[in-house]
């Protein structure tokens, strides 16, 4: 998971997760106060982990004929992707 590029303090999962909710709000390090912003790649990663698996499941993989079941599971998959995202998304020190 992302660490502070200045002092190597580990950012918490919830801190990064909350940043997503506020349209990728910059994260401030609790220890040294340096601001970190999400990278373009980081934003793409969030999309790749949430929207893409949901669409792939919905269009190609769903074994269900029921559209509501398919949508519900698709949403569940995107929520799981969203929860995994803080572990892989990269932030960089703001200059
Ligand atoms: Zn720091």
Short mmCIF file of C-alpha atoms and ligand atoms in Angstrom, two decimals:
data_model
loop_
_atom_site.label_atom_id
_atom_site.label_comp_id
_atom_site.label_asym_id
_atom_site.label_seq_id
_atom_site.Cartn_x
_atom_site.Cartn_y
_atom_site.Cartn_z
CA UNK A 1 0.00 0.00 0.00
CA UNK A 2 1.02 3.59 -0.56
CA UNK A 3 3.59 5.12 1.77
CA UNK A 4 4.49 8.75 2.26
CA UNK A 5 7.20 9.59 -0.28
CA UNK A 6 8.75 11.98 2.18
CA UNK A 7 8.96 10.03 5.46
CA UNK A 8 7.79 6.50 4.52
CA UNK A 9 4.78 6.55 6.86
CA UNK A 10 2.21 3.99 5.75
CA UNK A 11 -1.12 5.53 4.74
CA UNK A 12 -4.11 3.72 6.14
CA UNK A 13 -6.58 1.93 3.90
CA UNK A 14 -9.44 4.09 5.13
CA UNK A 15 -7.51 7.28 4.41
CA UNK A 16 -6.99 6.29 0.78
CA UNK A 17 -10.53 4.92 0.50
CA UNK A 18 -12.00 8.19 1.74
CA UNK A 19 -9.89 10.07 -0.81
CA UNK A 20 -11.68 8.12 -3.57
CA UNK A 21 -15.07 9.21 -2.29
CA UNK A 22 -14.07 12.84 -2.50
CA UNK A 23 -13.15 12.52 -6.18
CA UNK A 24 -9.54 11.56 -5.43
CA UNK A 25 -8.97 14.25 -2.86
CA UNK A 26 -5.25 14.73 -2.11
CA UNK A 27 -3.98 12.83 0.93
CA UNK A 28 -1.99 14.58 3.62
CA UNK A 29 0.61 12.60 5.55
CA UNK A 30 -0.24 12.49 9.28
CA UNK A 31 3.41 12.46 10.20
CA UNK A 32 5.06 15.16 8.06
CA UNK A 33 2.10 16.94 6.45
CA UNK A 34 3.24 16.46 2.84
CA UNK A 35 0.33 16.39 0.37
CA UNK A 36 0.04 13.47 -2.05
CA UNK A 37 -2.13 13.47 -5.14
CA UNK A 38 -3.31 10.49 -7.14
CA UNK A 39 -1.47 9.69 -10.37
CA UNK A 40 -3.24 9.42 -13.72
CA UNK A 41 -2.34 5.75 -13.66
CA UNK A 42 -3.89 5.54 -10.20
CA UNK A 43 -7.20 6.87 -11.48
CA UNK A 44 -7.13 4.42 -14.36
CA UNK A 45 -6.41 1.63 -11.89
CA UNK A 46 -9.53 2.47 -9.88
CA UNK A 47 -11.61 2.40 -13.06
CA UNK A 48 -9.98 -0.84 -14.17
CA UNK A 49 -10.76 -2.49 -10.83
CA UNK A 50 -14.37 -1.34 -10.56
CA UNK A 51 -16.06 -0.59 -13.88
CA UNK A 52 -14.22 -3.06 -16.11
CA UNK A 53 -14.84 -6.28 -14.10
CA UNK A 54 -18.48 -5.27 -13.69
CA UNK A 55 -18.95 -4.80 -17.45
CA UNK A 56 -17.02 -7.95 -18.33
CA UNK A 57 -19.15 -9.93 -15.91
CA UNK A 58 -22.38 -8.32 -17.10
CA UNK A 59 -21.72 -8.81 -20.78
CA UNK A 60 -19.74 -12.00 -21.01
CA UNK A 61 -19.51 -14.05 -17.86
CA UNK A 62 -22.86 -13.90 -16.15
CA UNK A 63 -24.42 -17.37 -15.93
CA UNK A 64 -27.75 -15.84 -14.96
CA UNK A 65 -30.63 -15.11 -17.29
CA UNK A 66 -32.10 -12.74 -14.77
CA UNK A 67 -30.95 -9.18 -15.47
CA UNK A 68 -31.49 -8.11 -11.86
CA UNK A 69 -29.30 -10.87 -10.49
CA UNK A 70 -26.64 -9.99 -13.05
CA UNK A 71 -26.74 -6.29 -12.14
CA UNK A 72 -26.66 -7.03 -8.40
CA UNK A 73 -23.62 -9.28 -8.72
CA UNK A 74 -22.00 -6.76 -11.09
CA UNK A 75 -22.38 -4.06 -8.44
CA UNK A 76 -21.01 -6.43 -5.79
CA UNK A 77 -17.95 -7.08 -7.97
CA UNK A 78 -17.34 -3.36 -8.43
CA UNK A 79 -17.61 -2.80 -4.66
CA UNK A 80 -15.01 -5.51 -4.07
CA UNK A 81 -12.77 -3.90 -6.71
CA UNK A 82 -13.25 -0.55 -5.02
CA UNK A 83 -12.16 -2.02 -1.69
CA UNK A 84 -9.06 -3.60 -3.22
CA UNK A 85 -8.12 -0.38 -5.03
CA UNK A 86 -6.47 1.39 -2.03
CA UNK A 87 -3.86 -1.40 -1.92
CA UNK A 88 -2.71 -0.92 -5.50
CA UNK A 89 -3.38 2.71 -6.42
CA UNK A 90 -0.35 5.00 -6.47
CA UNK A 91 -0.12 8.54 -5.16
CA UNK A 92 2.77 10.91 -5.63
CA UNK A 93 4.16 13.77 -3.63
CA UNK A 94 2.76 17.11 -4.65
CA UNK A 95 5.42 19.54 -5.72
ZN1 LIG B 1 5.17 11.89 5.59
#
